[in-house]
mmCIF file with all atom_site columns, C-alpha atoms and ligand atoms in Angstrom:
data_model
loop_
_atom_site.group_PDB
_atom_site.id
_atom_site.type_symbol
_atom_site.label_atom_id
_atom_site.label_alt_id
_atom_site.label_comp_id
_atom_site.label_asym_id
_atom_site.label_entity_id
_atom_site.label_seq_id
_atom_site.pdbx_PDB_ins_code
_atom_site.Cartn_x
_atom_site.Cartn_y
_atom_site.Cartn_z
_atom_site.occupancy
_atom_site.B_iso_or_equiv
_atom_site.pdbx_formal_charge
_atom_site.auth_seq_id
_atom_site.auth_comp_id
_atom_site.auth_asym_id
_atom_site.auth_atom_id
_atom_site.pdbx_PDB_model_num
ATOM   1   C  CA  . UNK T 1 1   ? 24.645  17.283  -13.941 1.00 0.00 ? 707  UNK T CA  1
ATOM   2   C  CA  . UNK T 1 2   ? 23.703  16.081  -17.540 1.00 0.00 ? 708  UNK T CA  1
ATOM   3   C  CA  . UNK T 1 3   ? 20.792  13.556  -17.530 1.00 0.00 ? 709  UNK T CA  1
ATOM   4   C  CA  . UNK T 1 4   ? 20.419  11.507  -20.993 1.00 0.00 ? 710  UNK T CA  1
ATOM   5   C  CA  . UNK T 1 5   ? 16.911  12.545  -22.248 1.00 0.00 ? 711  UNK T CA  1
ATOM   6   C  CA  . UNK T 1 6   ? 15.878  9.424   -22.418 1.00 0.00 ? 712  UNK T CA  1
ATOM   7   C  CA  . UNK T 1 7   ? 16.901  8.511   -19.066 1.00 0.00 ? 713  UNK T CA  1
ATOM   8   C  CA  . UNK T 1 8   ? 15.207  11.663  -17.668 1.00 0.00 ? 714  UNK T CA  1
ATOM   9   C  CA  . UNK T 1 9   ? 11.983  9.605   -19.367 1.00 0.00 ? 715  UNK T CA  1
ATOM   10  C  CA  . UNK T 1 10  ? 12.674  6.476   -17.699 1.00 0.00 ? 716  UNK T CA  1
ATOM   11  C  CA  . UNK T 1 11  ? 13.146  8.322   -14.010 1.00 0.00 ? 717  UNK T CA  1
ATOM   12  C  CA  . UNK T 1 12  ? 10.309  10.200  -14.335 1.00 0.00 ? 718  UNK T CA  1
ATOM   13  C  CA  . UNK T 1 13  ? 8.349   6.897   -15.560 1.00 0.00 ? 719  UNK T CA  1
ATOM   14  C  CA  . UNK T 1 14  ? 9.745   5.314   -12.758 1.00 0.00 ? 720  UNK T CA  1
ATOM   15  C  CA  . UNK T 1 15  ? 8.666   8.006   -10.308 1.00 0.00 ? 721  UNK T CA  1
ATOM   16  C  CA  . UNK T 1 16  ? 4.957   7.897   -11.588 1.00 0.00 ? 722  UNK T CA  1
ATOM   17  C  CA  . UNK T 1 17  ? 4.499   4.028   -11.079 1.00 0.00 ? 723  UNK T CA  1
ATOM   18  C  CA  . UNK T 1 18  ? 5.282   4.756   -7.261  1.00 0.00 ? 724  UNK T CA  1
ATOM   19  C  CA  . UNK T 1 19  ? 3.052   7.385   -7.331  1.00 0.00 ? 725  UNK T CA  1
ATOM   20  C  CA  . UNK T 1 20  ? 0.344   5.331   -8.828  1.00 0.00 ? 726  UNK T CA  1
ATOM   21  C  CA  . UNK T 1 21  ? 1.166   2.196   -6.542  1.00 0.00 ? 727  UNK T CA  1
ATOM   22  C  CA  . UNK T 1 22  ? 1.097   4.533   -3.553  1.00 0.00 ? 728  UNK T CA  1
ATOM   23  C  CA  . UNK T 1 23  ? -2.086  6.700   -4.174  1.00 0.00 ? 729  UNK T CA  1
ATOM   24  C  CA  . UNK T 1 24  ? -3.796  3.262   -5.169  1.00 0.00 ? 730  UNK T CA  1
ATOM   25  C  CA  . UNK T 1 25  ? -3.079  2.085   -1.536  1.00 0.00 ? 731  UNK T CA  1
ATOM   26  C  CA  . UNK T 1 26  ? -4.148  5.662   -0.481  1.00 0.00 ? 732  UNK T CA  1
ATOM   27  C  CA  . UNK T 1 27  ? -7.233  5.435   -2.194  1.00 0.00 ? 733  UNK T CA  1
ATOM   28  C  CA  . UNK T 1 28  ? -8.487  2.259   -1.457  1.00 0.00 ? 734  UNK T CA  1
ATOM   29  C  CA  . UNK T 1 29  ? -7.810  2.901   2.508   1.00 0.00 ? 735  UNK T CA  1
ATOM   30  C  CA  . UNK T 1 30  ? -9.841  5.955   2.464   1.00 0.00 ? 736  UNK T CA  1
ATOM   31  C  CA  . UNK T 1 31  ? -12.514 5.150   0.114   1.00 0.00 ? 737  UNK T CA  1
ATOM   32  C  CA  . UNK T 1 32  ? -12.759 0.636   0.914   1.00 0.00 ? 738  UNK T CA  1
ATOM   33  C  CA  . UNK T 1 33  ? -11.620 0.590   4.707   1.00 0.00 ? 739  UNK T CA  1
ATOM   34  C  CA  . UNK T 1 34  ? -8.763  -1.225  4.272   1.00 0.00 ? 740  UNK T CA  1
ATOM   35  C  CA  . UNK T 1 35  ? -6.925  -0.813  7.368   1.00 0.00 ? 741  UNK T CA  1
ATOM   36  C  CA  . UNK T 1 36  ? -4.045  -2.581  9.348   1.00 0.00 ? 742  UNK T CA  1
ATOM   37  C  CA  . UNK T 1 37  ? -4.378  -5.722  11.812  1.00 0.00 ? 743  UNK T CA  1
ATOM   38  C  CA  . UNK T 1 38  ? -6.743  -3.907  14.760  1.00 0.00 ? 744  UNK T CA  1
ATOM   39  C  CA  . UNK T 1 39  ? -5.293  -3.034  17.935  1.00 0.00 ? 745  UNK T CA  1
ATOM   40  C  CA  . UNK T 1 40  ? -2.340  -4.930  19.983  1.00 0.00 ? 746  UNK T CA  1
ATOM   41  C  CA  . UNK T 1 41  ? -4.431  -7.180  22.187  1.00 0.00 ? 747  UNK T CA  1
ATOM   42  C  CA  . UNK T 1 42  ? -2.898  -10.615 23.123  1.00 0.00 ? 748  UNK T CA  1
ATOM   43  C  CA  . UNK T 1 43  ? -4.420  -13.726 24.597  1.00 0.00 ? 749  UNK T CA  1
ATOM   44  C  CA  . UNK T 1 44  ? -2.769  -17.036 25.256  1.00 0.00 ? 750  UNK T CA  1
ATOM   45  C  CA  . UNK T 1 45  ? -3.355  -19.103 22.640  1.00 0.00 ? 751  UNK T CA  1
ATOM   46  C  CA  . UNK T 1 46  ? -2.409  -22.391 25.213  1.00 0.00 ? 752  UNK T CA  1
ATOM   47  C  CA  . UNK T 1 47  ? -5.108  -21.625 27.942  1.00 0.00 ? 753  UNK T CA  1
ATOM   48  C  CA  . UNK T 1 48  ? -7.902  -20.968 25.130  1.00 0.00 ? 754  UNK T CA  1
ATOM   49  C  CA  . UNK T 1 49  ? -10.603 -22.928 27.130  1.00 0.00 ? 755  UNK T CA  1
ATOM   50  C  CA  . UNK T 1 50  ? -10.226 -21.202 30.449  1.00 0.00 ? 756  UNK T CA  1
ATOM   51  C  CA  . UNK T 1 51  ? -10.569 -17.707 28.878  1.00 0.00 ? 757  UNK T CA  1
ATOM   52  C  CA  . UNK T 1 52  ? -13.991 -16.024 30.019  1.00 0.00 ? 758  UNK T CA  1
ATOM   53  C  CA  . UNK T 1 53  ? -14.483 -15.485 25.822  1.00 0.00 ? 759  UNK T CA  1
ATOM   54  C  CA  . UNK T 1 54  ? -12.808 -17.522 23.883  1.00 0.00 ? 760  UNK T CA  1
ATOM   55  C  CA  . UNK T 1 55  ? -13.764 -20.986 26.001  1.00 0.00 ? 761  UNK T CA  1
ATOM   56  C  CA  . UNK T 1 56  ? -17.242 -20.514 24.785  1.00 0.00 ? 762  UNK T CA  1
ATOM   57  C  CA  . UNK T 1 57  ? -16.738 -18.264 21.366  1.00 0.00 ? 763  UNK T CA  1
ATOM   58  C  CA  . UNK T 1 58  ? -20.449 -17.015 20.629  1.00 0.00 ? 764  UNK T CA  1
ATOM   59  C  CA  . UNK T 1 59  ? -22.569 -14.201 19.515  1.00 0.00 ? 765  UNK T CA  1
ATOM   60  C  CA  . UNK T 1 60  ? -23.254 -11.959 21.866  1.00 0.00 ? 766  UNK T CA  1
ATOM   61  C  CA  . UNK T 1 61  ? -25.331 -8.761  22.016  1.00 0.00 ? 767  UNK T CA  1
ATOM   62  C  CA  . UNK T 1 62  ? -24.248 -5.502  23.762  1.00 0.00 ? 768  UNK T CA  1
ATOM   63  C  CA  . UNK T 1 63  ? -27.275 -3.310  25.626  1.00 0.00 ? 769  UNK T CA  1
ATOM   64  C  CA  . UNK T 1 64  ? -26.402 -0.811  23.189  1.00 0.00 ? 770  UNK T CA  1
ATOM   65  C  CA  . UNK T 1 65  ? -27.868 -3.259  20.545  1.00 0.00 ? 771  UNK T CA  1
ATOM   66  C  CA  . UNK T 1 66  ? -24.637 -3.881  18.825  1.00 0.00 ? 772  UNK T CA  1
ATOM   67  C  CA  . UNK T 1 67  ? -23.058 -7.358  18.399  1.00 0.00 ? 773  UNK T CA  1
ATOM   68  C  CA  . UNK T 1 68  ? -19.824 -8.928  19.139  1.00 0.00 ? 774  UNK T CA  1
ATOM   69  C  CA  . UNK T 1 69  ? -18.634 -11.741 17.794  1.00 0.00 ? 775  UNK T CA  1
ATOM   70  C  CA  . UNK T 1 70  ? -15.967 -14.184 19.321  1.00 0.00 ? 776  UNK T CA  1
ATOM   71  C  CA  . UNK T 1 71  ? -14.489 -16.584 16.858  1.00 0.00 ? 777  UNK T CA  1
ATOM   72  C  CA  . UNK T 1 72  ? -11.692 -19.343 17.789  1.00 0.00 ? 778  UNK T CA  1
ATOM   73  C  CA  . UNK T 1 73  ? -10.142 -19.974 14.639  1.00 0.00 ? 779  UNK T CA  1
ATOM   74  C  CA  . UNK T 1 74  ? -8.654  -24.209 14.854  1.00 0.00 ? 780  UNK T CA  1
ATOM   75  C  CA  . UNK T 1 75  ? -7.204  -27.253 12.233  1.00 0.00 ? 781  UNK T CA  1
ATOM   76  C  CA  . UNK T 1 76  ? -9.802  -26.939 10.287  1.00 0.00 ? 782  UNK T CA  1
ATOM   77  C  CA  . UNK T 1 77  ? -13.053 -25.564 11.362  1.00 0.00 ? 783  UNK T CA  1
ATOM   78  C  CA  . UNK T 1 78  ? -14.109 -21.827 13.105  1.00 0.00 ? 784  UNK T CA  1
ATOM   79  C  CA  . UNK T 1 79  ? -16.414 -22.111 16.044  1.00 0.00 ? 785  UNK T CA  1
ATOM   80  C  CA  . UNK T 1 80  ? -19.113 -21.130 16.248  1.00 0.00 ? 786  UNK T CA  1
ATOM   81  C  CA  . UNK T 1 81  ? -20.199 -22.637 13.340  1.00 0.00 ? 787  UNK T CA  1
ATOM   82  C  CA  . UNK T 1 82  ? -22.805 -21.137 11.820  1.00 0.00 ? 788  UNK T CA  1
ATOM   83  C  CA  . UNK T 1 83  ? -22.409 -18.236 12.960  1.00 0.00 ? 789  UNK T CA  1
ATOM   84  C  CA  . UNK T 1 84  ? -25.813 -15.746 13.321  1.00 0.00 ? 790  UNK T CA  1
ATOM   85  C  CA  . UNK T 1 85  ? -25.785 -12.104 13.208  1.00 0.00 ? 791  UNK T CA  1
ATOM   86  C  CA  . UNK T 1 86  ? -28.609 -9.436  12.306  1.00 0.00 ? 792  UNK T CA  1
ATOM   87  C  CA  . UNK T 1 87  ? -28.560 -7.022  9.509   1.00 0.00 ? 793  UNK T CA  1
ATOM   88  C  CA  . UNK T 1 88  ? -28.269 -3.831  9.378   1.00 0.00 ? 794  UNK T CA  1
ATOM   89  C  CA  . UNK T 1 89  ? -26.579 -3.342  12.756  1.00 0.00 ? 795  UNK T CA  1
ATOM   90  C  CA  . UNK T 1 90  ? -22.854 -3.399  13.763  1.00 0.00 ? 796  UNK T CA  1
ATOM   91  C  CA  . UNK T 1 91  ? -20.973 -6.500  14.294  1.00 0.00 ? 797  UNK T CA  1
ATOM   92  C  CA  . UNK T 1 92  ? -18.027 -6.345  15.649  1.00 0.00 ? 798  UNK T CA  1
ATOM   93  C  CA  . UNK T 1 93  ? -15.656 -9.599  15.035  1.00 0.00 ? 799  UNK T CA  1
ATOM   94  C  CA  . UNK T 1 94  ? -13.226 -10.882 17.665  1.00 0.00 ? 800  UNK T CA  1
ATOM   95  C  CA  . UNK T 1 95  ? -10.861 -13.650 16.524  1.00 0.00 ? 801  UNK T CA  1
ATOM   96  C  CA  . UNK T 1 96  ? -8.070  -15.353 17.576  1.00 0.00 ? 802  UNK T CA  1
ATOM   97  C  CA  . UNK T 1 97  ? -6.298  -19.011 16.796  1.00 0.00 ? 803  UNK T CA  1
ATOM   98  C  CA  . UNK T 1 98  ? -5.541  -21.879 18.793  1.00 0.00 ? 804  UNK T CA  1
ATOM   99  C  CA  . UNK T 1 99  ? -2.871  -23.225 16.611  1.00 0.00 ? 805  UNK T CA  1
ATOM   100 C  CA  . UNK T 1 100 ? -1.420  -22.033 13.702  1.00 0.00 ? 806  UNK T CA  1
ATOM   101 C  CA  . UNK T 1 101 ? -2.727  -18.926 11.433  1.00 0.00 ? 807  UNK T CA  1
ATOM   102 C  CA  . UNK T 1 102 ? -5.458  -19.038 9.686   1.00 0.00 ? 808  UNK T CA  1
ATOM   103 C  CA  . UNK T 1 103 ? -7.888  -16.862 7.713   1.00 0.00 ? 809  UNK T CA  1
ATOM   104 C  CA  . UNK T 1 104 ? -10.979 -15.526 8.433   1.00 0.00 ? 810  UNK T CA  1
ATOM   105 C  CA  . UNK T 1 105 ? -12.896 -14.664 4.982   1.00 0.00 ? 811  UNK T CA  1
ATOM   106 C  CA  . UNK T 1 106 ? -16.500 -13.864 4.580   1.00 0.00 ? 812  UNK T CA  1
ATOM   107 C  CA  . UNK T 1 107 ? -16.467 -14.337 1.241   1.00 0.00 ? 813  UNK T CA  1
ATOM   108 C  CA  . UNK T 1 108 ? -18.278 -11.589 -1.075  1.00 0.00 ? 814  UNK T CA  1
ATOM   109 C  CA  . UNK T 1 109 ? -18.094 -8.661  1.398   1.00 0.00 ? 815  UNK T CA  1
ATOM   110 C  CA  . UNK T 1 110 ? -14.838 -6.661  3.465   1.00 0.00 ? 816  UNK T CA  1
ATOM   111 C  CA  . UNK T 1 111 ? -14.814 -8.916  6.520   1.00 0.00 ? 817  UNK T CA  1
ATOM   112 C  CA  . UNK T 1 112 ? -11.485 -10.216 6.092   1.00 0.00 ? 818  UNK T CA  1
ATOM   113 C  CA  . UNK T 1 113 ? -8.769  -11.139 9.049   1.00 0.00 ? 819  UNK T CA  1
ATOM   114 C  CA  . UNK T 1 114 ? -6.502  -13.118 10.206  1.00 0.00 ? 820  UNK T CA  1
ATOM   115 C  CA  . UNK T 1 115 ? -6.386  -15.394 13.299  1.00 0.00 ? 821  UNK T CA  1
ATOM   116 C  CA  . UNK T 1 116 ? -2.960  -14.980 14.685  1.00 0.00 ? 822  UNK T CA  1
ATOM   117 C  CA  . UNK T 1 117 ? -2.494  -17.659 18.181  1.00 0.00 ? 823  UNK T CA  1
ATOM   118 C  CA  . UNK T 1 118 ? -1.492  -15.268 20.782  1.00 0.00 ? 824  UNK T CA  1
ATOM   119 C  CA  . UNK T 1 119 ? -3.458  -12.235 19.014  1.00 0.00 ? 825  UNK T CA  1
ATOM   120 C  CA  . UNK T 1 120 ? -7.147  -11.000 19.202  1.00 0.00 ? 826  UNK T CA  1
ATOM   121 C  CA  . UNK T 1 121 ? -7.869  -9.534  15.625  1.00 0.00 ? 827  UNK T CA  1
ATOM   122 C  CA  . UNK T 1 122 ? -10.926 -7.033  15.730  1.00 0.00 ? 828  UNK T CA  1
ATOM   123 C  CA  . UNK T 1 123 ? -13.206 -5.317  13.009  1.00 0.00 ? 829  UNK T CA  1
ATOM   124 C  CA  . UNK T 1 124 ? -16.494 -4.069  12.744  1.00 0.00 ? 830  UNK T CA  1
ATOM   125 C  CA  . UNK T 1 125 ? -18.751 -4.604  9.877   1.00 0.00 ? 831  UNK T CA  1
ATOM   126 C  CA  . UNK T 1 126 ? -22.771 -3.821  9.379   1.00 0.00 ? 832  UNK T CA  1
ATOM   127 C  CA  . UNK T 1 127 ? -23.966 -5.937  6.821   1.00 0.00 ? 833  UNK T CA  1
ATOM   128 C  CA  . UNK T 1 128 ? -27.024 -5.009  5.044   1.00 0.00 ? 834  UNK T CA  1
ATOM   129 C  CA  . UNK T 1 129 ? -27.864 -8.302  2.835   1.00 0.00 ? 835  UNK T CA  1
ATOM   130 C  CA  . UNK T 1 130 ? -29.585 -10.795 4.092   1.00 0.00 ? 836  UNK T CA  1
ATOM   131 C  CA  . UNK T 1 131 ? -28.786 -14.245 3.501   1.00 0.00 ? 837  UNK T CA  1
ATOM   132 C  CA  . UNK T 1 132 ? -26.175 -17.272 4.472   1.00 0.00 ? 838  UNK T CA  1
ATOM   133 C  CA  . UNK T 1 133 ? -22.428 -15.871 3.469   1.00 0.00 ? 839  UNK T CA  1
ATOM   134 C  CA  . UNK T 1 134 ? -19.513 -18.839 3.243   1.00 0.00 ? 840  UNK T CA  1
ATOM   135 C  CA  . UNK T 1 135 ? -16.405 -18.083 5.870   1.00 0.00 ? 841  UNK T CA  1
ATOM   136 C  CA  . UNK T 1 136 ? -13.162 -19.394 3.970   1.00 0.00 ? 842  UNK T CA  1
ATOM   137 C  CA  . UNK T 1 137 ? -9.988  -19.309 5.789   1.00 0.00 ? 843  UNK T CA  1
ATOM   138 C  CA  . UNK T 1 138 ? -7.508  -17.955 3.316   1.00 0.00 ? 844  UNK T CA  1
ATOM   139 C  CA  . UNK T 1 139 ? -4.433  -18.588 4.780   1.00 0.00 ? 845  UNK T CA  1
ATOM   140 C  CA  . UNK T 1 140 ? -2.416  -22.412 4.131   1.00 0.00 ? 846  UNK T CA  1
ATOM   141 C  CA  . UNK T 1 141 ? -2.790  -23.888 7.382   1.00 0.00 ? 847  UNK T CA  1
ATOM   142 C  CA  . UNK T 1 142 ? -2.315  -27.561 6.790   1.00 0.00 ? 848  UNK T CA  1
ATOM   143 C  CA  . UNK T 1 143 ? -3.540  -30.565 5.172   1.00 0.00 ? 849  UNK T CA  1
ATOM   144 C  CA  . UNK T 1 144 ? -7.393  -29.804 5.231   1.00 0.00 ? 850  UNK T CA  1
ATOM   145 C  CA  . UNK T 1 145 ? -6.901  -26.125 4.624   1.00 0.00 ? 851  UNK T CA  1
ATOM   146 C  CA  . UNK T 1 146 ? -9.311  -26.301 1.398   1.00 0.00 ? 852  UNK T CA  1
ATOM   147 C  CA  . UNK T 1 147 ? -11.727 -27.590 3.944   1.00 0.00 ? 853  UNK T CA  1
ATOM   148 C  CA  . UNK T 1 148 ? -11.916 -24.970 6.734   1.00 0.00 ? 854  UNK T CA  1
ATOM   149 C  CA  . UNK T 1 149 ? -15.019 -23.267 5.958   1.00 0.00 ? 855  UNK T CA  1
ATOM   150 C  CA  . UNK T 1 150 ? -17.524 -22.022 7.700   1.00 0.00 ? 856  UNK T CA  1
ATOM   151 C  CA  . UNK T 1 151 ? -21.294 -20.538 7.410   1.00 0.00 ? 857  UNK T CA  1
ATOM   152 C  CA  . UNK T 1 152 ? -22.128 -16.829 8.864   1.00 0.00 ? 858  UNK T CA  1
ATOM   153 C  CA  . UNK T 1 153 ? -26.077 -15.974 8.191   1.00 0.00 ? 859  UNK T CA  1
ATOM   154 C  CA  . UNK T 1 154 ? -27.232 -12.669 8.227   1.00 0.00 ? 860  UNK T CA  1
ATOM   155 C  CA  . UNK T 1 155 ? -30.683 -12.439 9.430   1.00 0.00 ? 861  UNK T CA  1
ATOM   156 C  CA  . UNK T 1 156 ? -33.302 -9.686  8.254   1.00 0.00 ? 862  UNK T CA  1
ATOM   157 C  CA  . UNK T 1 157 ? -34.815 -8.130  11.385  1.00 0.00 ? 863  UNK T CA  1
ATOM   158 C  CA  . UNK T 1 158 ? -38.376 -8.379  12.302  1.00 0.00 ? 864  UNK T CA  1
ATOM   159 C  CA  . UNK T 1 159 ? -39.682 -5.320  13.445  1.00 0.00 ? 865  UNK T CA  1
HETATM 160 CU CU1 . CUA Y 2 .   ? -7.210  -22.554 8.389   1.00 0.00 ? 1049 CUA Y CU1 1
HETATM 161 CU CU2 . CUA Y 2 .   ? -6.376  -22.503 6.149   1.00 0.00 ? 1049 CUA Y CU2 1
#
């Protein structure tokens, strides 16, 4: 088969952006953790407050000394609000929505998920600043959307 040279350039140009756009995505799962939605784990979204976790989202720690997190995402505000975690340790985020989706953003480091109703969206983060950290939801949820934020403080550990 004859292939114009100049076509040749423009398949093989075409070939490299894919290569580029696929090794970035590569890349930046290896080396930033950017991973998929966490496991498959459902919860209904309509019987929120008689779920043993999500009636009464808080922090709580494991014996291990780990942390987990339990966030209901809602029109226009994430409880608990603020939300207080210790540096330097694991804390592992579990969120879900009781409406629509929303966004769970903690703006200036890689905690980033969404709240799906009907889904429990997990990750684990150590953060090793100190200091209060905004929460933005980052996905349009309504009328008030620019005003669901929230407040997560890290807090330096005594020792
Ligand atoms: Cu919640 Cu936007």
């Amino acid at each position: 088969m004859n292939v114009e040279f100049y076509e040749r350039i423009w398949m093989w140009a075409a070939v490299g952006l894919l290569v580029i756009f696929l090794g970035t995505i590569v890349l930046t799962a290896a080396s930033d953790a950017i991973h998929p939605p966490s496991h498959m784990e459902t919860v209904d979204p309509a019987t929120l407050g008689n779920n043993p976790e999500f009636s009464n989202p808080k922090v709580t720690v494991r014996s291990d000394g780990s942390v987990v997190v339990s966030i209901v995402a809602q029109m226009f505000s994430f409880a608990p609000d603020p939300i207080e975690v210790p540096a330097n340790r694991p804390v592992t985020f579990r969120l879900t929505s009781a409406d629509v989706m929303h966004g769970f953003e903690v703006v200036g480091t890689n905690a980033n998920a969404m709240a799906i109703p009907g889904y429990v969206s997990q990750f684990t983060i150590t953060f090793s600043k100190p200091g209060e950290y905004i929460i933005g939801c980052n996905e349009y949820c309504g009328l008030l959307h620019h005003n669901m934020v929230g407040k997560l403080i890290v807090k330096e550990e005594s020792r």
